[in-house]
PDB file of C-alpha atoms in Angstrom:
ATOM      1  CA  MET A  71      61.336  53.505  83.707  1.00 76.00           C
ATOM      2  CA  VAL A  72      58.616  50.923  84.339  1.00 74.00           C
ATOM      3  CA  ALA A  73      57.381  52.914  87.332  1.00 79.00           C
ATOM      4  CA  ALA A  74      57.216  56.068  85.215  1.00 77.00           C
ATOM      5  CA  LEU A  75      55.159  54.254  82.592  1.00 75.00           C
ATOM      6  CA  HIS A  76      52.707  52.969  85.221  1.00 72.00           C
ATOM      7  CA  GLU A  77      52.343  56.486  86.648  1.00 74.00           C
ATOM      8  CA  ALA A  78      51.702  57.933  83.195  1.00 70.00           C
ATOM      9  CA  ARG A  79      49.076  55.261  82.532  1.00 68.00           C
ATOM     10  CA  HIS A  80      47.201  56.102  85.738  1.00 65.00           C
ATOM     11  CA  GLN A  81      47.364  59.837  84.984  1.00 63.00           C
ATOM     12  CA  SER A  82      45.977  59.351  81.472  1.00 54.00           C
ATOM     13  CA  SER A  83      43.071  57.262  82.788  1.00 55.00           C
ATOM     14  CA  ASP A  84      42.100  59.822  85.437  1.00 52.00           C
ATOM     15  CA  PRO A  85      39.083  62.006  84.612  1.00 53.00           C
ATOM     16  CA  PRO A  86      39.992  65.530  83.412  1.00 55.00           C
ATOM     17  CA  THR A  87      40.090  68.162  86.138  1.00 56.00           C
ATOM     18  CA  SER A  88      39.478  71.164  83.834  1.00 55.00           C
ATOM     19  CA  SER A  89      36.256  72.048  82.046  1.00 58.00           C
ATOM     20  CA  GLN A  90      35.650  71.157  78.419  1.00 65.00           C
ATOM     21  CA  LEU A  91      36.723  73.641  75.786  1.00 66.00           C
ATOM     22  CA  ILE A  92      33.569  73.200  73.694  1.00 70.00           C
ATOM     23  CA  VAL A  93      30.150  72.625  75.269  1.00 70.00           C
ATOM     24  CA  THR A  94      26.847  72.133  73.459  1.00 70.00           C
ATOM     25  CA  THR A  95      23.783  73.403  75.332  1.00 68.00           C
ATOM     26  CA  HIS A  96      20.113  72.868  74.528  1.00 66.00           C
ATOM     27  CA  SER A  97      17.519  75.552  75.212  1.00 66.00           C
ATOM     28  CA  ASP A  98      13.905  75.047  76.296  1.00 69.00           C
ATOM     29  CA  THR A  99      12.627  76.900  73.240  1.00 71.00           C
ATOM     30  CA  GLY A 100      13.952  74.291  70.819  1.00 71.00           C
ATOM     31  CA  GLY A 101      16.044  74.915  67.752  1.00 74.00           C
ATOM     32  CA  ARG A 102      19.627  74.034  67.111  1.00 78.00           C
ATOM     33  CA  PRO A 103      21.829  73.585  70.195  1.00 82.00           C
ATOM     34  CA  ARG A 104      24.114  76.458  71.126  1.00 83.00           C
ATOM     35  CA  VAL A 105      27.839  75.810  70.943  1.00 84.00           C
ATOM     36  CA  GLU A 106      29.863  77.419  73.728  1.00 85.00           C
ATOM     37  CA  ILE A 107      33.644  77.757  73.424  1.00 87.00           C
ATOM     38  CA  ASP A 108      35.987  78.438  76.320  1.00 87.00           C
ATOM     39  CA  PRO A 109      36.682  82.221  76.186  1.00 88.00           C
ATOM     40  CA  ALA A 110      40.323  81.980  77.274  1.00 88.00           C
ATOM     41  CA  PHE A 111      41.132  79.284  74.740  1.00 88.00           C
ATOM     42  CA  LEU A 112      39.223  81.128  72.004  1.00 89.00           C
ATOM     43  CA  SER A 113      41.120  84.350  72.730  1.00 90.00           C
ATOM     44  CA  HIS A 114      44.451  82.539  72.502  1.00 89.00           C
ATOM     45  CA  ALA A 115      43.417  80.737  69.305  1.00 89.00           C
ATOM     46  CA  LEU A 116      42.220  83.924  67.588  1.00 90.00           C
ATOM     47  CA  ALA A 117      45.576  85.538  68.322  1.00 89.00           C
ATOM     48  CA  LEU A 118      47.187  82.843  66.172  1.00 89.00           C
ATOM     49  CA  ARG A 119      44.627  82.099  63.463  1.00 87.00           C
ATOM     50  CA  GLY A 120      41.434  83.470  61.986  1.00 88.00           C
ATOM     51  CA  PRO A 121      37.949  81.907  62.194  1.00 89.00           C
ATOM     52  CA  SER A 122      38.310  80.238  58.798  1.00 90.00           C
ATOM     53  CA  HIS A 123      41.418  78.338  59.937  1.00 90.00           C
ATOM     54  CA  LEU A 124      39.959  77.464  63.359  1.00 88.00           C
ATOM     55  CA  ARG A 125      36.717  75.897  62.153  1.00 87.00           C
ATOM     56  CA  ALA A 126      38.408  72.505  61.722  1.00 87.00           C
ATOM     57  CA  VAL A 127      39.871  72.749  65.242  1.00 85.00           C
ATOM     58  CA  PHE A 128      36.566  73.501  66.969  1.00 85.00           C
ATOM     59  CA  GLY A 129      34.377  71.488  64.622  1.00 86.00           C
ATOM     60  CA  VAL A 130      32.034  74.426  63.996  1.00 88.00           C
ATOM     61  CA  SER A 131      31.622  76.969  61.235  1.00 90.00           C
ATOM     62  CA  ALA A 132      33.632  80.171  60.970  1.00 90.00           C
ATOM     63  CA  ARG A 133      30.443  82.186  61.570  1.00 91.00           C
ATOM     64  CA  THR A 134      29.896  80.427  64.911  1.00 91.00           C
ATOM     65  CA  ILE A 135      33.457  81.238  65.991  1.00 90.00           C
ATOM     66  CA  ARG A 136      32.934  84.862  64.973  1.00 92.00           C
ATOM     67  CA  ARG A 137      29.651  85.085  66.923  1.00 91.00           C
ATOM     68  CA  ARG A 138      31.167  83.595  70.081  1.00 90.00           C
ATOM     69  CA  ALA A 139      34.078  86.043  69.830  1.00 91.00           C
ATOM     70  CA  LEU A 140      31.580  88.909  69.581  1.00 92.00           C
ATOM     71  CA  ASP A 141      29.587  87.586  72.548  1.00 91.00           C
ATOM     72  CA  TYR A 142      32.717  87.427  74.704  1.00 90.00           C
ATOM     73  CA  GLY A 143      33.955  90.848  73.577  1.00 90.00           C
ATOM     74  CA  LEU A 144      37.122  89.420  72.056  1.00 90.00           C
ATOM     75  CA  VAL A 145      36.656  91.264  68.744  1.00 88.00           C
ATOM     76  CA  GLN A 146      34.910  94.421  67.665  1.00 87.00           C
ATOM     77  CA  PRO A 147      31.859  94.280  65.410  1.00 86.00           C
ATOM     78  CA  GLY A 148      32.399  95.381  61.848  1.00 80.00           C
ATOM     79  CA  VAL A 149      31.125  98.635  60.456  1.00 80.00           C
ATOM     80  CA  PRO A 150      27.746  98.528  58.665  1.00 82.00           C
ATOM     81  CA  VAL A 151      27.812  97.822  54.966  1.00 82.00           C
ATOM     82  CA  TYR A 152      25.863 101.004  54.197  1.00 85.00           C
ATOM     83  CA  THR A 153      24.403 103.978  56.021  1.00 86.00           C
ATOM     84  CA  ASP A 154      21.268 105.908  55.027  1.00 88.00           C
ATOM     85  CA  MET A 155      21.711 109.656  55.467  1.00 88.00           C
ATOM     86  CA  PRO A 156      18.505 111.761  55.342  1.00 89.00           C
ATOM     87  CA  GLN A 157      18.898 114.995  53.416  1.00 89.00           C
ATOM     88  CA  PRO A 158      17.206 118.376  54.102  1.00 90.00           C
ATOM     89  CA  ASP A 159      15.084 118.033  50.953  1.00 89.00           C
ATOM     90  CA  GLY A 160      13.588 114.774  52.242  1.00 86.00           C
ATOM     91  CA  THR A 161      15.642 112.388  50.131  1.00 90.00           C
ATOM     92  CA  VAL A 162      17.825 109.638  51.549  1.00 89.00           C
ATOM     93  CA  VAL A 163      21.392 109.141  50.368  1.00 88.00           C
ATOM     94  CA  ARG A 164      22.916 105.714  50.935  1.00 87.00           C
ATOM     95  CA  SER A 165      26.681 105.666  51.494  1.00 84.00           C
ATOM     96  CA  TYR A 166      28.558 102.365  51.436  1.00 82.00           C
ATOM     97  CA  THR A 167      31.465 101.564  53.716  1.00 79.00           C
ATOM     98  CA  SER A 168      34.563  99.900  52.303  1.00 74.00           C
ATOM     99  CA  THR A 169      36.758  97.735  54.506  1.00 71.00           C
ATOM    100  CA  SER A 170      39.550  97.418  51.955  1.00 74.00           C
ATOM    101  CA  PRO A 171      42.552  99.736  52.101  1.00 76.00           C
ATOM    102  CA  PRO A 172      42.406 102.850  49.907  1.00 81.00           C
ATOM    103  CA  VAL A 173      43.815 102.877  46.408  1.00 85.00           C
ATOM    104  CA  SER A 174      47.389 104.122  46.200  1.00 87.00           C
ATOM    105  CA  PRO A 175      47.571 107.671  44.742  1.00 88.00           C
ATOM    106  CA  LEU A 176      50.125 106.993  42.011  1.00 89.00           C
ATOM    107  CA  SER A 177      50.338 108.899  38.755  1.00 91.00           C
ATOM    108  CA  ASP A 178      50.673 107.100  35.428  1.00 91.00           C
ATOM    109  CA  ASP A 179      54.361 107.979  35.194  1.00 93.00           C
ATOM    110  CA  GLU A 180      55.062 106.642  38.695  1.00 93.00           C
ATOM    111  CA  LEU A 181      53.134 103.453  37.950  1.00 92.00           C
ATOM    112  CA  ASP A 182      55.006 102.998  34.670  1.00 92.00           C
ATOM    113  CA  ALA A 183      58.299 103.392  36.514  1.00 92.00           C
ATOM    114  CA  LEU A 184      57.278 100.703  39.022  1.00 92.00           C
ATOM    115  CA  LEU A 185      56.239  98.296  36.269  1.00 92.00           C
ATOM    116  CA  THR A 186      59.468  98.954  34.390  1.00 92.00           C
ATOM    117  CA  SER A 187      61.465  98.068  37.487  1.00 92.00           C
ATOM    118  CA  ILE A 188      59.414  94.912  38.083  1.00 92.00           C
ATOM    119  CA  LEU A 189      59.681  93.723  34.477  1.00 91.00           C
ATOM    120  CA  ARG A 190      63.398  94.413  34.433  1.00 90.00           C
ATOM    121  CA  THR A 191      63.834  92.013  37.355  1.00 90.00           C
ATOM    122  CA  PHE A 192      61.088  89.556  36.350  1.00 89.00           C
ATOM    123  CA  PRO A 193      60.674  89.820  32.559  1.00 87.00           C
ATOM    124  CA  ASN A 194      58.230  86.893  32.389  1.00 87.00           C
ATOM    125  CA  PHE A 195      55.756  88.350  34.882  1.00 88.00           C
ATOM    126  CA  GLY A 196      52.180  88.698  33.704  1.00 86.00           C
ATOM    127  CA  ARG A 197      49.534  91.073  34.962  1.00 86.00           C
ATOM    128  CA  ARG A 198      48.474  88.920  37.893  1.00 90.00           C
ATOM    129  CA  MET A 199      52.051  88.475  39.076  1.00 92.00           C
ATOM    130  CA  ILE A 200      52.664  92.201  38.674  1.00 92.00           C
ATOM    131  CA  LYS A 201      49.591  92.950  40.764  1.00 91.00           C
ATOM    132  CA  GLY A 202      50.833  90.618  43.499  1.00 92.00           C
ATOM    133  CA  ARG A 203      54.286  92.200  43.420  1.00 92.00           C
ATOM    134  CA  LEU A 204      52.769  95.678  43.751  1.00 92.00           C
ATOM    135  CA  ARG A 205      50.577  94.547  46.642  1.00 91.00           C
ATOM    136  CA  ALA A 206      53.579  93.003  48.386  1.00 90.00           C
ATOM    137  CA  ALA A 207      55.303  96.372  48.062  1.00 90.00           C
ATOM    138  CA  GLY A 208      52.319  98.101  49.683  1.00 89.00           C
ATOM    139  CA  TYR A 209      50.614  99.472  46.565  1.00 91.00           C
ATOM    140  CA  ARG A 210      46.956  98.861  45.773  1.00 91.00           C
ATOM    141  CA  ILE A 211      46.360  99.546  42.098  1.00 91.00           C
ATOM    142  CA  PRO A 212      43.132  98.738  40.184  1.00 91.00           C
ATOM    143  CA  ARG A 213      43.349  96.033  37.575  1.00 91.00           C
ATOM    144  CA  ASP A 214      42.497  98.312  34.647  1.00 92.00           C
ATOM    145  CA  ARG A 215      45.301 100.731  35.538  1.00 92.00           C
ATOM    146  CA  ILE A 216      47.792  97.859  35.718  1.00 92.00           C
ATOM    147  CA  ALA A 217      46.624  96.611  32.310  1.00 90.00           C
ATOM    148  CA  ALA A 218      46.952 100.088  30.773  1.00 91.00           C
ATOM    149  CA  SER A 219      50.407 100.590  32.277  1.00 91.00           C
ATOM    150  CA  TYR A 220      51.468  97.127  31.105  1.00 91.00           C
ATOM    151  CA  LEU A 221      50.526  98.047  27.545  1.00 89.00           C
ATOM    152  CA  ARG A 222      52.471 101.295  27.759  1.00 89.00           C
ATOM    153  CA  VAL A 223      55.583  99.647  29.190  1.00 88.00           C
ATOM    154  CA  HIS A 224      55.517  96.195  27.609  1.00 79.00           C
ATOM    155  CA  ALA A 225      53.575  96.961  24.406  1.00 66.00           C
ATOM    156  CA  SER A 226      50.959  94.481  23.196  1.00 60.00           C
ATOM    157  CA  PRO A 227      50.803  91.052  24.872  1.00 55.00           C
ATOM    158  CA  GLY A 228      52.213  88.077  23.076  1.00 54.00           C
ATOM    159  CA  SER A 229      48.749  86.580  22.553  1.00 53.00           C
ATOM    160  CA  PHE A 230      48.069  89.226  19.888  1.00 49.00           C
ATOM    161  CA  GLY A 231      51.214  88.417  17.926  1.00 52.00           C
ATOM    162  CA  ALA A 232      51.762  85.828  15.227  1.00 59.00           C
ATOM    163  CA  ARG A 233      50.374  82.425  16.159  1.00 65.00           C
ATOM    164  CA  PHE A 234      51.485  79.371  14.235  1.00 73.00           C
ATOM    165  CA  ILE A 235      49.463  76.185  14.023  1.00 76.00           C
ATOM    166  CA  HIS A 236      51.703  73.128  13.958  1.00 78.00           C
ATOM    167  CA  ARG A 237      49.941  70.273  12.209  1.00 77.00           C
ATOM    168  CA  THR A 238      51.262  66.734  12.322  1.00 80.00           C
ATOM    169  CA  PRO A 239      52.330  65.697   8.808  1.00 82.00           C
ATOM    170  CA  TYR A 240      51.071  62.419   7.405  1.00 79.00           C
ATOM    171  CA  HIS A 241      51.179  60.712   4.013  1.00 84.00           C
ATOM    172  CA  VAL A 242      48.655  58.644   2.077  1.00 87.00           C
ATOM    173  CA  ALA A 243      49.234  56.525  -0.997  1.00 87.00           C
ATOM    174  CA  GLY A 244      46.990  58.470  -3.357  1.00 89.00           C
ATOM    175  CA  ALA A 245      43.507  59.711  -4.067  1.00 90.00           C
ATOM    176  CA  ASN A 246      40.680  57.728  -2.487  1.00 90.00           C
ATOM    177  CA  SER A 247      43.132  56.098  -0.086  1.00 91.00           C
ATOM    178  CA  LEU A 248      41.707  57.931   2.924  1.00 93.00           C
ATOM    179  CA  TRP A 249      38.658  60.139   3.474  1.00 94.00           C
ATOM    180  CA  HIS A 250      38.167  62.360   6.462  1.00 94.00           C
ATOM    181  CA  HIS A 251      34.685  62.983   7.821  1.00 93.00           C
ATOM    182  CA  ASP A 252      33.578  65.613  10.285  1.00 93.00           C
ATOM    183  CA  GLY A 253      30.416  67.399  11.366  1.00 93.00           C
ATOM    184  CA  GLN A 254      29.921  71.080  12.111  1.00 93.00           C
ATOM    185  CA  HIS A 255      27.342  71.893  14.807  1.00 92.00           C
ATOM    186  CA  GLY A 256      27.814  75.651  15.093  1.00 90.00           C
ATOM    187  CA  LEU A 257      24.348  76.279  13.619  1.00 91.00           C
ATOM    188  CA  ILE A 258      22.553  73.630  15.665  1.00 89.00           C
ATOM    189  CA  ARG A 259      20.312  76.290  17.219  1.00 89.00           C
ATOM    190  CA  PHE A 260      18.879  76.833  13.739  1.00 91.00           C
ATOM    191  CA  LYS A 261      18.596  73.062  13.210  1.00 92.00           C
ATOM    192  CA  ILE A 262      21.427  73.056  10.679  1.00 94.00           C
ATOM    193  CA  VAL A 263      24.137  70.380  10.862  1.00 95.00           C
ATOM    194  CA  ILE A 264      26.823  70.225   8.174  1.00 96.00           C
ATOM    195  CA  HIS A 265      28.551  66.927   7.322  1.00 96.00           C
ATOM    196  CA  ALA A 266      31.483  66.738   4.938  1.00 96.00           C
ATOM    197  CA  PHE A 267      33.958  64.205   3.536  1.00 96.00           C
ATOM    198  CA  VAL A 268      37.431  65.330   2.389  1.00 95.00           C
ATOM    199  CA  ASP A 269      40.012  63.314   0.471  1.00 94.00           C
ATOM    200  CA  GLY A 270      43.229  62.971   2.481  1.00 90.00           C
ATOM    201  CA  LYS A 271      45.542  63.239  -0.545  1.00 90.00           C
ATOM    202  CA  SER A 272      44.137  66.090  -2.604  1.00 90.00           C
ATOM    203  CA  ARG A 273      42.074  67.821   0.138  1.00 91.00           C
ATOM    204  CA  TYR A 274      39.177  67.662  -2.303  1.00 94.00           C
ATOM    205  CA  VAL A 275      35.702  67.811  -0.764  1.00 95.00           C
ATOM    206  CA  THR A 276      34.117  64.609  -1.961  1.00 94.00           C
ATOM    207  CA  GLY A 277      30.815  65.132  -0.176  1.00 95.00           C
ATOM    208  CA  ILE A 278      29.103  67.861   1.827  1.00 95.00           C
ATOM    209  CA  ARG A 279      25.537  68.463   2.926  1.00 95.00           C
ATOM    210  CA  ALA A 280      23.587  70.629   5.364  1.00 95.00           C
ATOM    211  CA  SER A 281      20.888  68.654   7.192  1.00 94.00           C
ATOM    212  CA  ASP A 282      18.388  69.258   9.959  1.00 93.00           C
ATOM    213  CA  ASN A 283      19.564  66.320  12.109  1.00 93.00           C
ATOM    214  CA  ASN A 284      22.671  64.435  13.204  1.00 92.00           C
ATOM    215  CA  ARG A 285      21.440  60.899  12.726  1.00 93.00           C
ATOM    216  CA  ALA A 286      23.696  58.124  11.494  1.00 93.00           C
ATOM    217  CA  GLU A 287      21.515  57.396   8.468  1.00 94.00           C
ATOM    218  CA  THR A 288      21.900  61.017   7.359  1.00 94.00           C
ATOM    219  CA  VAL A 289      25.696  60.737   7.429  1.00 94.00           C
ATOM    220  CA  LEU A 290      25.487  57.390   5.635  1.00 94.00           C
ATOM    221  CA  HIS A 291      23.407  58.971   2.879  1.00 95.00           C
ATOM    222  CA  VAL A 292      26.031  61.711   2.351  1.00 95.00           C
ATOM    223  CA  PHE A 293      28.732  59.026   2.197  1.00 95.00           C
ATOM    224  CA  ARG A 294      26.838  56.929  -0.348  1.00 95.00           C
ATOM    225  CA  VAL A 295      26.276  59.936  -2.611  1.00 95.00           C
ATOM    226  CA  ALA A 296      30.009  60.756  -2.447  1.00 95.00           C
ATOM    227  CA  VAL A 297      30.945  57.129  -3.198  1.00 94.00           C
ATOM    228  CA  ALA A 298      28.603  57.028  -6.185  1.00 94.00           C
ATOM    229  CA  ARG A 299      30.302  60.129  -7.591  1.00 94.00           C
ATOM    230  CA  HIS A 300      33.989  59.600  -6.683  1.00 93.00           C
ATOM    231  CA  GLY A 301      34.336  55.906  -5.925  1.00 92.00           C
ATOM    232  CA  LEU A 302      34.814  53.927  -2.720  1.00 93.00           C
ATOM    233  CA  PRO A 303      37.808  54.935  -0.557  1.00 93.00           C
ATOM    234  CA  GLN A 304      40.060  52.347   1.040  1.00 91.00           C
ATOM    235  CA  SER A 305      39.408  53.769   4.531  1.00 90.00           C
ATOM    236  CA  CYS A 306      37.532  56.580   6.218  1.00 88.00           C
ATOM    237  CA  THR A 307      38.228  58.294   9.522  1.00 86.00           C
ATOM    238  CA  ARG A 308      36.833  61.106  11.643  1.00 80.00           C
TER     239      ARG A 308
END
């Protein structure tokens, strides 16, 4: 065992006999150095992962991996984004090329039947989950068609139903025991800031004023006017 360890140590310290997988070369014209990747290793790596997943392995960007693969003929260049077609009348028509699969030719009834089957199995699925389930089944359906079919099959979403606001109950001893203060800044673009004080027992508005600023002395003035009219509260909170 000791002899095997010594042999392994000598083998690990020997210089590598194969060429490096990634080589950086500098050109005489200047600019950034060119990164060369071993073609055989790159071909094997691209068969397992895409450029985005291999960028951490090679230490370069995904665009550099894509360019080296094109230089070595490992992949085919993509189709142009658009093509200009001259017309007999002298005009030019630009046609765009789509790389995504075509939309599935499903009628509304067929789509409704698919959504009914999905919601029967997964009743809590939303639109995004339904879209993923359809794509996993090999169907590519636009988002607006899925939303329209969802409304036909599932009726209106729950967000449009009754919504209840649950407020935490609290109790105060009586009037002027506690005042609540808050400011409303929805009209700040028009230089209007509303400050108000509300009694915690009776919900009576003890003081309210619309001002053109949000300074502390402005709020203090509203509070003093309310105190002069309704008395001093035991405590005040925001």
